[in-house]
CSV table of C-alpha atoms and ligand atoms in Angstrom, one decimal:
chain,number,residue,atom,x,y,z
A,1,MET,CA,-18.3,25.4,27.6
A,2,ARG,CA,-17.0,28.3,25.4
A,3,VAL,CA,-14.1,27.0,23.4
A,4,ILE,CA,-11.6,28.8,21.2
A,5,ILE,CA,-9.9,26.6,18.6
A,6,LEU,CA,-6.6,27.9,17.2
A,7,GLY,CA,-6.4,27.0,13.5
A,8,ALA,CA,-8.9,25.9,10.8
A,9,GLY,CA,-7.2,22.9,9.2
A,10,VAL,CA,-8.7,19.5,9.4
A,11,ALA,CA,-7.6,19.2,13.0
A,12,GLY,CA,-9.3,22.4,14.0
A,13,VAL,CA,-12.5,21.9,12.0
A,14,THR,CA,-13.0,18.2,13.1
A,15,ALA,CA,-12.5,19.4,16.7
A,16,ALA,CA,-15.1,22.2,16.1
A,17,TYR,CA,-17.5,19.6,14.8
A,18,MET,CA,-17.1,17.2,17.7
A,19,LEU,CA,-17.4,19.9,20.3
A,20,GLY,CA,-20.2,21.8,18.5
A,21,SER,CA,-22.2,18.6,18.1
A,22,ARG,CA,-22.1,18.2,21.9
A,23,GLY,CA,-23.5,21.6,22.5
A,24,HIS,CA,-20.4,23.6,23.2
A,25,GLN,CA,-20.0,27.2,21.9
A,26,VAL,CA,-17.1,27.1,19.5
A,27,GLU,CA,-15.0,29.9,17.9
A,28,VAL,CA,-12.3,28.9,15.4
A,29,ILE,CA,-9.5,31.5,14.8
A,30,GLU,CA,-7.6,31.3,11.5
A,31,ARG,CA,-5.2,33.7,9.7
A,32,GLU,CA,-6.2,32.5,6.2
A,33,ALA,CA,-9.4,33.7,4.5
A,34,ALA,CA,-11.0,30.2,4.6
A,35,PRO,CA,-10.6,26.8,6.2
A,36,ALA,CA,-8.0,24.2,4.9
A,37,MET,CA,-5.8,26.6,3.1
A,38,GLN,CA,-2.5,25.3,4.5
A,39,THR,CA,-1.5,21.6,4.9
A,40,SER,CA,-5.1,20.5,4.6
A,41,TYR,CA,-5.3,22.0,1.1
A,42,ALA,CA,-4.0,19.6,-1.5
A,43,ASN,CA,-2.8,16.4,0.3
A,44,GLY,CA,-2.6,12.9,-1.1
A,45,GLY,CA,-6.3,12.2,-0.4
A,46,GLN,CA,-5.6,8.8,1.2
A,47,LEU,CA,-7.6,7.6,4.2
A,48,SER,CA,-4.9,5.0,4.9
A,49,TYR,CA,-6.1,3.6,8.2
A,50,THR,CA,-3.9,0.5,8.0
A,51,HIS,CA,-0.8,2.4,6.9
A,52,ALA,CA,0.4,2.4,10.4
A,53,GLN,CA,4.2,2.0,10.0
A,54,PRO,CA,5.8,5.2,11.3
A,55,TRP,CA,8.6,6.9,9.2
A,56,ALA,CA,10.8,6.1,12.2
A,57,ASN,CA,11.5,2.3,11.8
A,58,PRO,CA,14.6,0.1,11.6
A,59,ASP,CA,14.5,0.0,7.8
A,60,ALA,CA,14.4,3.8,7.6
A,61,LEU,CA,17.9,4.3,8.9
A,62,PRO,CA,20.0,2.9,6.1
A,63,LYS,CA,17.6,4.4,3.5
A,64,VAL,CA,17.8,7.9,5.1
A,65,ILE,CA,21.6,7.8,4.9
A,66,GLN,CA,21.6,6.7,1.3
A,67,TRP,CA,18.9,9.3,0.4
A,68,MET,CA,21.0,12.1,2.0
A,69,PHE,CA,23.0,12.4,-1.3
A,70,GLN,CA,20.1,12.0,-3.7
A,71,GLU,CA,18.2,15.1,-4.8
A,72,ASP,CA,15.1,13.2,-5.9
A,73,ALA,CA,15.0,10.9,-2.9
A,74,PRO,CA,11.6,10.3,-1.1
A,75,LEU,CA,13.0,11.7,2.1
A,76,VAL,CA,15.7,14.3,2.3
A,77,LEU,CA,17.3,14.8,5.7
A,78,ARG,CA,20.3,17.1,5.6
A,79,PHE,CA,22.7,18.3,8.3
A,80,SER,CA,21.2,21.3,10.0
A,81,THR,CA,22.2,23.8,12.6
A,82,ASP,CA,18.6,24.4,13.8
A,83,PRO,CA,18.6,23.2,17.4
A,84,TYR,CA,14.9,22.1,17.1
A,85,MET,CA,15.8,20.1,14.0
A,86,ILE,CA,18.7,18.5,15.8
A,87,SER,CA,16.7,17.6,18.8
A,88,TRP,CA,13.8,16.3,16.6
A,89,GLY,CA,16.3,14.3,14.5
A,90,LEU,CA,17.8,12.6,17.6
A,91,ARG,CA,14.4,11.6,18.9
A,92,PHE,CA,13.6,10.3,15.4
A,93,LEU,CA,16.7,8.1,15.5
A,94,MET,CA,15.7,6.8,19.0
A,95,ASN,CA,12.3,5.9,17.6
A,96,CYS,CA,13.8,3.8,14.8
A,97,ARG,CA,14.4,1.0,17.2
A,98,GLN,CA,12.3,-2.1,16.4
A,99,LYS,CA,10.4,-2.2,19.7
A,100,GLN,CA,9.5,1.5,19.5
A,101,ALA,CA,8.4,1.2,15.8
A,102,GLU,CA,6.1,-1.7,16.8
A,103,LYS,CA,4.6,0.3,19.6
A,104,SER,CA,3.9,3.3,17.3
A,105,THR,CA,2.4,0.9,14.7
A,106,ARG,CA,0.0,-0.4,17.3
A,107,ILE,CA,-1.0,3.1,18.4
A,108,MET,CA,-1.4,4.4,14.9
A,109,LEU,CA,-3.4,1.4,13.7
A,110,ARG,CA,-5.8,1.6,16.6
A,111,LEU,CA,-6.3,5.3,16.0
A,112,GLY,CA,-6.7,4.8,12.2
A,113,LEU,CA,-9.4,2.1,12.5
A,114,TYR,CA,-11.2,4.1,15.2
A,115,SER,CA,-11.1,7.2,12.9
A,116,ARG,CA,-12.6,5.2,10.1
A,117,ASP,CA,-15.7,4.6,12.2
A,118,LYS,CA,-15.8,8.3,13.3
A,119,LEU,CA,-15.6,9.5,9.7
A,120,ALA,CA,-18.4,7.2,8.6
A,121,GLN,CA,-20.5,8.7,11.4
A,122,ILE,CA,-19.7,12.2,10.3
A,123,ARG,CA,-20.7,11.3,6.7
A,124,GLN,CA,-24.0,9.8,7.9
A,125,ALA,CA,-24.8,12.7,10.2
A,126,THR,CA,-23.9,15.6,7.8
A,127,LYS,CA,-24.4,14.0,4.4
A,128,ILE,CA,-21.5,16.1,3.1
A,129,GLU,CA,-19.8,14.9,-0.1
A,130,TYR,CA,-16.2,15.1,-0.8
A,131,ASN,CA,-15.4,12.5,-3.6
A,132,HIS,CA,-15.2,9.8,-1.0
A,133,LEU,CA,-14.2,6.4,-2.5
A,134,SER,CA,-14.3,3.1,-0.5
A,135,LYS,CA,-12.2,1.1,-3.0
A,136,GLY,CA,-9.2,0.3,-0.8
A,137,ILE,CA,-5.6,1.2,-1.2
A,138,LEU,CA,-3.1,-0.8,-3.3
A,139,HIS,CA,0.6,-0.6,-2.4
A,140,ILE,CA,2.6,-1.6,-5.4
A,141,PHE,CA,6.3,-2.7,-5.4
A,142,GLY,CA,8.8,-2.5,-8.2
A,143,SER,CA,10.9,-5.4,-6.9
A,144,GLN,CA,10.3,-8.7,-5.1
A,145,GLN,CA,12.8,-7.6,-2.5
A,146,GLY,CA,10.7,-4.5,-1.7
A,147,LEU,CA,7.6,-6.6,-1.5
A,148,ASP,CA,9.3,-9.2,0.8
A,149,GLY,CA,10.5,-6.4,3.1
A,150,ALA,CA,6.9,-5.0,3.4
A,151,LEU,CA,5.5,-8.5,4.1
A,152,LYS,CA,7.2,-8.4,7.5
A,153,GLN,CA,5.2,-5.3,8.5
A,154,ALA,CA,2.0,-6.7,6.9
A,155,HIS,CA,2.3,-9.9,9.0
A,156,PHE,CA,2.8,-7.9,12.2
A,157,GLN,CA,-0.2,-5.8,11.4
A,158,GLU,CA,-2.2,-8.9,10.6
A,159,SER,CA,-1.5,-10.1,14.1
A,160,LEU,CA,-3.0,-6.8,15.3
A,161,GLY,CA,-6.2,-7.4,13.2
A,162,ALA,CA,-5.5,-5.5,10.0
A,163,LYS,CA,-5.2,-8.0,7.1
A,164,GLU,CA,-3.7,-7.0,3.7
A,165,GLU,CA,-4.1,-9.1,0.6
A,166,LEU,CA,-0.9,-10.2,-1.1
A,167,LEU,CA,-1.3,-9.7,-4.9
A,168,THR,CA,0.7,-10.9,-7.9
A,169,ARG,CA,1.4,-8.5,-10.7
A,170,GLU,CA,-1.7,-9.7,-12.7
A,171,GLN,CA,-3.9,-9.5,-9.6
A,172,CYS,CA,-2.8,-5.9,-9.2
A,173,PHE,CA,-4.1,-5.2,-12.7
A,174,GLU,CA,-7.4,-6.9,-11.9
A,175,ARG,CA,-7.8,-4.7,-8.8
A,176,GLU,CA,-7.0,-1.6,-10.7
A,177,PRO,CA,-7.1,-2.0,-14.5
A,178,ALA,CA,-5.8,1.5,-15.1
A,179,LEU,CA,-2.3,0.1,-14.0
A,180,LYS,CA,-2.2,-2.2,-17.1
A,181,ASN,CA,-0.3,0.4,-19.2
A,182,ALA,CA,2.3,1.1,-16.6
A,183,THR,CA,5.8,1.4,-18.1
A,184,LYS,CA,7.6,0.7,-14.8
A,185,SER,CA,7.9,-2.9,-13.5
A,186,ILE,CA,5.4,-4.0,-10.9
A,187,ALA,CA,6.5,-7.1,-9.0
A,188,GLY,CA,3.3,-7.4,-6.9
A,189,GLY,CA,1.2,-5.5,-4.3
A,190,LEU,CA,-0.5,-5.4,-1.0
A,191,TYR,CA,-4.1,-4.5,-1.0
A,192,SER,CA,-6.0,-3.2,2.0
A,193,GLU,CA,-9.8,-3.3,1.4
A,194,VAL,CA,-10.7,-1.2,4.5
A,195,ASP,CA,-8.7,1.9,3.3
A,196,GLU,CA,-10.4,4.7,1.5
A,197,SER,CA,-9.8,8.1,-0.2
A,198,GLY,CA,-11.4,11.5,-0.5
A,199,ASP,CA,-10.8,15.2,-1.0
A,200,LEU,CA,-9.7,16.7,2.3
A,201,HIS,CA,-10.0,20.3,1.3
A,202,VAL,CA,-13.6,19.9,0.2
A,203,PHE,CA,-14.4,17.9,3.3
A,204,THR,CA,-12.9,20.5,5.7
A,205,GLN,CA,-14.6,23.4,4.0
A,206,LYS,CA,-18.0,21.7,4.0
A,207,LEU,CA,-17.6,20.5,7.6
A,208,ALA,CA,-16.8,24.1,8.7
A,209,ALA,CA,-19.9,25.4,6.9
A,210,TYR,CA,-21.9,22.6,8.6
A,211,CYS,CA,-20.7,23.7,12.0
A,212,ILE,CA,-21.7,27.3,11.3
A,213,ASP,CA,-25.2,26.3,10.0
A,214,ASN,CA,-26.0,23.7,12.5
A,215,PHE,CA,-24.2,24.5,15.8
A,216,GLY,CA,-23.8,28.3,15.4
A,217,ALA,CA,-20.0,27.9,15.4
A,218,ARG,CA,-18.0,31.1,14.7
A,219,PHE,CA,-15.1,31.1,12.3
A,220,THR,CA,-13.0,34.2,12.5
A,221,TYR,CA,-10.8,34.3,9.4
A,222,GLY,CA,-8.0,36.7,8.4
A,223,THR,CA,-6.9,36.8,12.1
A,224,GLU,CA,-3.4,36.1,13.2
A,225,ILE,CA,-2.9,34.5,16.6
A,226,GLN,CA,0.1,36.3,18.1
A,227,GLY,CA,0.4,35.0,21.7
A,228,ILE,CA,-1.3,33.0,24.5
A,229,GLN,CA,-1.7,34.6,27.9
A,230,ARG,CA,-1.5,32.5,31.0
A,231,GLU,CA,-2.4,33.0,34.7
A,232,GLY,CA,-0.9,30.3,36.9
A,233,ASN,CA,-1.9,27.0,35.5
A,234,ARG,CA,-4.7,28.4,33.3
A,235,ILE,CA,-4.8,30.1,30.0
A,236,SER,CA,-6.5,33.5,30.3
A,237,GLY,CA,-6.8,34.5,26.7
A,238,VAL,CA,-5.4,34.6,23.2
A,239,GLN,CA,-3.8,37.7,21.7
A,240,THR,CA,-4.8,38.1,18.0
A,241,SER,CA,-4.6,40.7,15.3
A,242,ALA,CA,-8.3,41.4,16.2
A,243,GLY,CA,-7.6,41.9,19.9
A,244,LEU,CA,-7.7,39.6,23.0
A,245,LYS,CA,-10.1,36.7,22.8
A,246,THR,CA,-11.2,34.7,25.8
A,247,ALA,CA,-13.0,31.4,26.5
A,248,ASP,CA,-13.3,28.7,29.1
A,249,ALA,CA,-11.0,26.3,27.1
A,250,TYR,CA,-8.6,26.5,24.2
A,251,VAL,CA,-7.5,23.9,21.6
A,252,MET,CA,-4.2,24.2,19.9
A,253,ALA,CA,-4.6,23.0,16.3
A,254,MET,CA,-2.2,25.2,14.4
A,255,GLY,CA,-0.4,22.3,12.6
A,256,SER,CA,3.3,22.9,12.0
A,257,TYR,CA,3.0,26.3,13.8
A,258,SER,CA,1.7,24.8,17.1
A,259,PRO,CA,5.1,24.2,18.8
A,260,ILE,CA,6.2,27.9,18.3
A,261,LEU,CA,3.4,29.2,20.5
A,262,LEU,CA,3.6,26.3,22.9
A,263,ARG,CA,7.2,27.0,23.5
A,264,THR,CA,6.2,30.5,24.9
A,265,LEU,CA,4.2,28.6,27.5
A,266,GLY,CA,7.2,26.4,28.5
A,267,MET,CA,6.0,23.4,26.6
A,268,LYS,CA,8.5,21.6,24.4
A,269,ILE,CA,6.4,19.5,22.0
A,270,PRO,CA,8.7,18.0,19.3
A,271,ILE,CA,6.6,18.8,16.2
A,272,TYR,CA,8.7,19.7,13.2
A,273,PRO,CA,7.6,20.8,9.8
A,274,MET,CA,8.2,18.0,7.2
A,275,LYS,CA,7.6,19.5,3.8
A,276,GLY,CA,5.7,17.5,1.2
A,277,TYR,CA,4.6,18.2,-2.4
A,278,SER,CA,1.7,17.3,-4.6
A,279,ILE,CA,0.5,17.7,-8.2
A,280,THR,CA,-3.1,17.7,-9.5
A,281,VAL,CA,-4.1,16.9,-13.0
A,282,PRO,CA,-7.4,16.4,-14.8
A,283,ALA,CA,-8.7,12.8,-14.6
A,284,TRP,CA,-8.4,11.0,-18.0
A,285,GLU,CA,-10.8,8.3,-19.3
A,286,ASN,CA,-10.5,5.2,-17.1
A,287,ALA,CA,-8.3,7.0,-14.5
A,288,PRO,CA,-7.7,4.8,-11.4
A,289,GLN,CA,-10.4,4.5,-8.8
A,290,VAL,CA,-8.4,2.5,-6.3
A,291,SER,CA,-5.9,4.7,-4.4
A,292,ILE,CA,-2.3,3.7,-5.2
A,293,THR,CA,0.9,3.9,-3.1
A,294,ASP,CA,4.2,3.4,-5.0
A,295,ASP,CA,6.1,2.1,-2.1
A,296,GLU,CA,9.6,2.5,-3.5
A,297,LYS,CA,8.9,6.2,-4.5
A,298,LYS,CA,6.7,6.9,-1.5
A,299,VAL,CA,4.2,8.6,-3.8
A,300,VAL,CA,0.4,8.2,-3.3
A,301,ILE,CA,-2.1,8.7,-6.0
A,302,SER,CA,-5.8,9.3,-5.5
A,303,ARG,CA,-8.8,9.9,-7.7
A,304,LEU,CA,-10.7,12.9,-6.5
A,305,GLY,CA,-13.7,13.3,-8.7
A,306,ASP,CA,-12.6,14.8,-12.0
A,307,LYS,CA,-9.0,15.2,-10.8
A,308,VAL,CA,-6.1,12.9,-10.0
A,309,ARG,CA,-3.8,13.9,-7.2
A,310,ALA,CA,-0.2,12.5,-6.7
A,311,ALA,CA,1.6,13.4,-3.6
A,312,GLY,CA,4.8,12.6,-1.7
A,313,THR,CA,8.3,13.4,-0.8
A,314,ALA,CA,9.5,14.6,2.6
A,315,GLU,CA,12.2,17.2,3.1
A,316,PHE,CA,13.2,19.4,6.0
A,317,ALA,CA,13.3,23.0,5.0
A,318,ARG,CA,12.2,24.7,8.3
A,319,TYR,CA,9.1,26.9,7.6
A,320,ASN,CA,9.8,27.3,3.9
A,321,ASP,CA,6.8,26.1,1.9
A,322,GLN,CA,7.9,27.3,-1.6
A,323,VAL,CA,7.5,24.8,-4.5
A,324,ARG,CA,10.9,23.5,-5.7
A,325,GLU,CA,10.7,22.0,-9.2
A,326,ALA,CA,13.4,19.4,-8.4
A,327,ARG,CA,11.0,17.9,-5.8
A,328,ILE,CA,8.0,18.0,-8.2
A,329,THR,CA,9.8,16.1,-11.0
A,330,PRO,CA,10.0,12.7,-9.2
A,331,ILE,CA,6.2,12.9,-8.5
A,332,VAL,CA,5.5,13.7,-12.2
A,333,ARG,CA,7.7,10.9,-13.3
A,334,CYS,CA,6.1,8.4,-10.9
A,335,LEU,CA,2.6,9.3,-12.1
A,336,SER,CA,3.5,9.1,-15.8
A,337,ASP,CA,5.4,5.8,-15.3
A,338,LEU,CA,2.3,4.2,-13.7
A,339,PHE,CA,-0.3,6.0,-15.9
A,340,PRO,CA,1.2,7.0,-19.3
A,341,GLU,CA,-2.3,8.5,-20.2
A,342,ALA,CA,-1.9,11.3,-17.6
A,343,GLN,CA,-1.8,14.7,-19.2
A,344,PHE,CA,0.3,17.4,-17.5
A,345,GLY,CA,-0.8,20.5,-19.5
A,346,GLN,CA,-3.1,21.8,-16.8
A,347,MET,CA,-1.1,20.5,-13.8
A,348,SER,CA,-1.2,22.4,-10.5
A,349,ARG,CA,1.8,22.2,-8.1
A,350,TRP,CA,1.7,22.5,-4.3
A,351,ALA,CA,3.9,22.2,-1.3
A,352,CYS,CA,3.2,22.4,2.4
A,353,LEU,CA,4.4,21.4,5.9
A,354,ARG,CA,3.3,18.3,7.7
A,355,PRO,CA,3.3,18.7,11.5
A,356,GLN,CA,5.5,15.7,12.2
A,357,THR,CA,6.2,14.1,15.6
A,358,PRO,CA,9.4,12.0,15.8
A,359,ASP,CA,7.6,8.8,16.8
A,360,GLY,CA,4.6,9.2,14.4
A,361,PRO,CA,1.4,9.5,16.4
A,362,PRO,CA,-0.2,12.9,17.0
A,363,THR,CA,-0.5,14.7,20.4
A,364,ILE,CA,-4.0,14.8,21.7
A,365,GLY,CA,-5.7,16.1,24.9
A,366,ALA,CA,-4.6,17.5,28.2
A,367,THR,CA,-1.6,19.7,29.0
A,368,ARG,CA,-0.1,21.1,32.2
A,369,TYR,CA,-2.5,24.0,31.7
A,370,GLU,CA,-6.0,23.1,33.0
A,371,ASN,CA,-7.9,24.6,30.1
A,372,LEU,CA,-5.4,24.1,27.2
A,373,PHE,CA,-5.8,21.0,25.0
A,374,LEU,CA,-3.8,19.8,22.0
A,375,HIS,CA,-5.0,18.5,18.7
A,376,THR,CA,-2.0,18.6,16.6
A,377,GLY,CA,1.1,16.7,15.3
A,378,HIS,CA,-0.8,14.4,12.8
A,379,GLY,CA,2.2,14.4,10.4
A,380,THR,CA,1.6,12.2,7.4
A,381,LEU,CA,-1.8,11.0,8.5
A,382,GLY,CA,-3.9,14.1,9.5
A,383,TRP,CA,-6.7,13.3,7.1
A,384,THR,CA,-6.8,9.7,8.1
A,385,GLN,CA,-6.7,10.3,11.9
A,386,SER,CA,-8.4,13.6,12.6
A,387,PRO,CA,-12.0,12.4,12.8
A,388,GLY,CA,-11.0,9.8,15.5
A,389,SER,CA,-8.5,12.0,17.3
A,390,ALA,CA,-11.1,14.9,17.5
A,391,HIS,CA,-13.6,12.5,19.1
A,392,LEU,CA,-10.9,11.5,21.7
A,393,LEU,CA,-10.2,15.2,22.3
A,394,ALA,CA,-13.9,16.0,22.9
A,395,ASP,CA,-14.2,13.1,25.4
A,396,ILE,CA,-11.1,14.3,27.3
A,397,MET,CA,-12.3,17.9,27.4
A,398,GLU,CA,-15.6,16.7,28.8
A,399,GLY,CA,-13.9,14.5,31.4
A,400,ARG,CA,-15.3,11.3,29.9
A,401,PRO,CA,-13.4,8.1,29.5
A,402,THR,CA,-12.1,7.7,25.9
A,403,GLU,CA,-13.3,4.8,23.7
A,404,ILE,CA,-9.7,3.7,22.9
A,405,PRO,CA,-6.7,3.9,25.2
A,406,MET,CA,-4.8,7.2,25.0
A,407,GLU,CA,-1.4,5.5,25.5
A,408,GLY,CA,1.1,7.0,23.1
A,409,LEU,CA,-1.1,9.9,22.0
A,410,GLU,CA,-0.8,12.2,25.1
A,411,ALA,CA,1.5,15.2,25.2
A,412,GLU,CA,3.1,13.9,28.5
A,413,ARG,CA,4.9,11.2,26.5
A,414,TYR,CA,7.5,13.9,25.7
B,501,FAD,C1,2.2,16.4,0.4
B,501,FAD,C2,1.3,15.9,1.5
B,501,FAD,C3,0.5,14.7,1.3
B,501,FAD,C4,-0.2,14.2,2.4
B,501,FAD,N1,-1.0,13.2,2.1
B,501,FAD,C5,-1.8,12.7,3.1
B,501,FAD,C6,-2.7,11.6,2.9
B,501,FAD,O1,-2.8,11.1,1.8
B,501,FAD,N2,-3.5,11.1,3.9
B,501,FAD,C7,-3.4,11.7,5.2
B,501,FAD,O2,-4.1,11.2,6.1
B,501,FAD,N3,-2.6,12.8,5.4
B,501,FAD,C8,-1.8,13.3,4.4
B,501,FAD,N4,-1.1,14.4,4.7
B,501,FAD,C9,-1.0,15.0,6.0
B,501,FAD,C10,-2.2,15.9,6.3
B,501,FAD,O3,-2.5,16.7,5.1
B,501,FAD,C11,-1.9,16.7,7.5
B,501,FAD,O4,-1.6,15.9,8.6
B,501,FAD,C12,-3.1,17.6,7.9
B,501,FAD,O5,-3.5,18.4,6.8
B,501,FAD,C13,-2.7,18.5,9.0
B,501,FAD,O6,-3.8,19.3,9.4
B,501,FAD,P1,-3.7,20.4,10.6
B,501,FAD,O7,-5.1,20.9,10.7
B,501,FAD,O8,-3.0,19.9,11.7
B,501,FAD,O9,-2.8,21.5,9.9
B,501,FAD,P2,-3.2,22.7,8.9
B,501,FAD,O10,-4.1,22.1,7.8
B,501,FAD,O11,-1.9,23.3,8.4
B,501,FAD,O12,-4.0,23.7,9.8
B,501,FAD,C14,-3.4,24.5,10.7
B,501,FAD,C15,-4.1,25.9,10.5
B,501,FAD,O13,-3.6,26.8,11.5
B,501,FAD,C16,-3.5,28.0,10.9
B,501,FAD,N5,-2.5,28.8,11.7
B,501,FAD,C17,-1.2,28.5,11.9
B,501,FAD,N6,-0.6,29.5,12.6
B,501,FAD,C18,-1.5,30.5,12.8
B,501,FAD,C19,-1.5,31.7,13.5
B,501,FAD,N7,-0.4,32.2,14.1
B,501,FAD,N8,-2.6,32.4,13.5
B,501,FAD,C20,-3.8,32.0,12.9
B,501,FAD,N9,-3.9,30.8,12.3
B,501,FAD,C21,-2.7,30.0,12.2
B,501,FAD,C22,-3.0,27.7,9.5
B,501,FAD,O14,-3.3,28.8,8.6
B,501,FAD,C23,-3.8,26.5,9.2
B,501,FAD,O15,-5.0,26.8,8.5
B,501,FAD,C24,-0.3,14.9,3.6
B,501,FAD,C25,0.5,16.1,3.8
B,501,FAD,C26,1.3,16.6,2.8
B,501,FAD,C27,2.0,17.8,2.9
């Protein structure tokens, strides 16, 4: 099968790998000059398979209202006149119900653990290196109240087969000695051994090169996708700045930009850009190896070789991906409170747009068009979930049964 993949972020490149390794002829079209230059560029680096609680959950509601008036809040949701934002926001609110949040947790946990296996298989088959660390993720809590609140979710996830270890303050320091000098109070933590971390940008670039060298995949860079042509219930081609491109099948993997072109085909997929920020600083002596999540600040910190990355915050700014210093400051503060040794002289700053669905899980697989498939909407967990979701996508495109249920991942759920 000749397949055109739209977009060369982690979603597009993992799809290229899964399809290329099965003998399909793949072309990836990308407007940037290289893969992983947008949202897959400088993310938090966490492979947080067990971080399955969606943003939309019953506890989020009161917090979101409180955060509306706080400039350095982890999530800033402001009143907007954008109809897509309003419609997305209403769906988000509907998904904050307990039952729905539990359903999304189940779906995301299943996909996360499946993706862990698929990423391990990619590592084994390709031998690519991307500063992967299998040292777990430690969620730390500044207050006992915060920890108690998180235990509810941890117990629920344990009933689904994902156990987290409850740690005292001292046990947190034993797990990650670099936390010992923290100036902020740490009441305790939850540690998940199966979680991992790694550099998504390096991974995606090396995987793209692997696809070219081993499967003859074609990556067409510097090419803007301008439109999708349809004929009846089939896609007949993609209009690009380099002319019309045709194939047997097409995969939408344009991240936050996916819904714009899908709308021209009459498909209303509620993916909305949720802006996030990160900073990267040189690693200091004895910098952390265990990936950390500051639960209260919603900041994640990962060691990526000779660098330390801290990332977080969510704000709704449509398609504006400019760096705002006011949103960088809380991340800097969080990193220096936890690790006073961190040096900020050579710090780089970054912001980008997460392709966020209102319920949490991505949208994978078939659409109303016979030869158009989705691999997009991975939101806060695109690094964590893409190896698994790309495998599901390839199974669906080949008409095979998937290895895990597709419930809650299909486009039809909207
Ligand atoms: C601050 C931050 C921290 C994060 N931390 C984590 C984390 O720790 N763990 C985790 O699992 N996930 C994390 N994520 C989420 C993860 O990074 C994303 O889910 C993932 O990168 C999305 O990948 P994608 O391929 O869907 O999108 P992208 O990487 O954005 O790829 C889409 C591609 O499509 C291209 N494109 C778009 N429109 C066009 C067009 N018209 N023509 C041609 N090309 C086009 C773009 O240039 C881009 O390269 C984080 C995200 C952010 C912002």
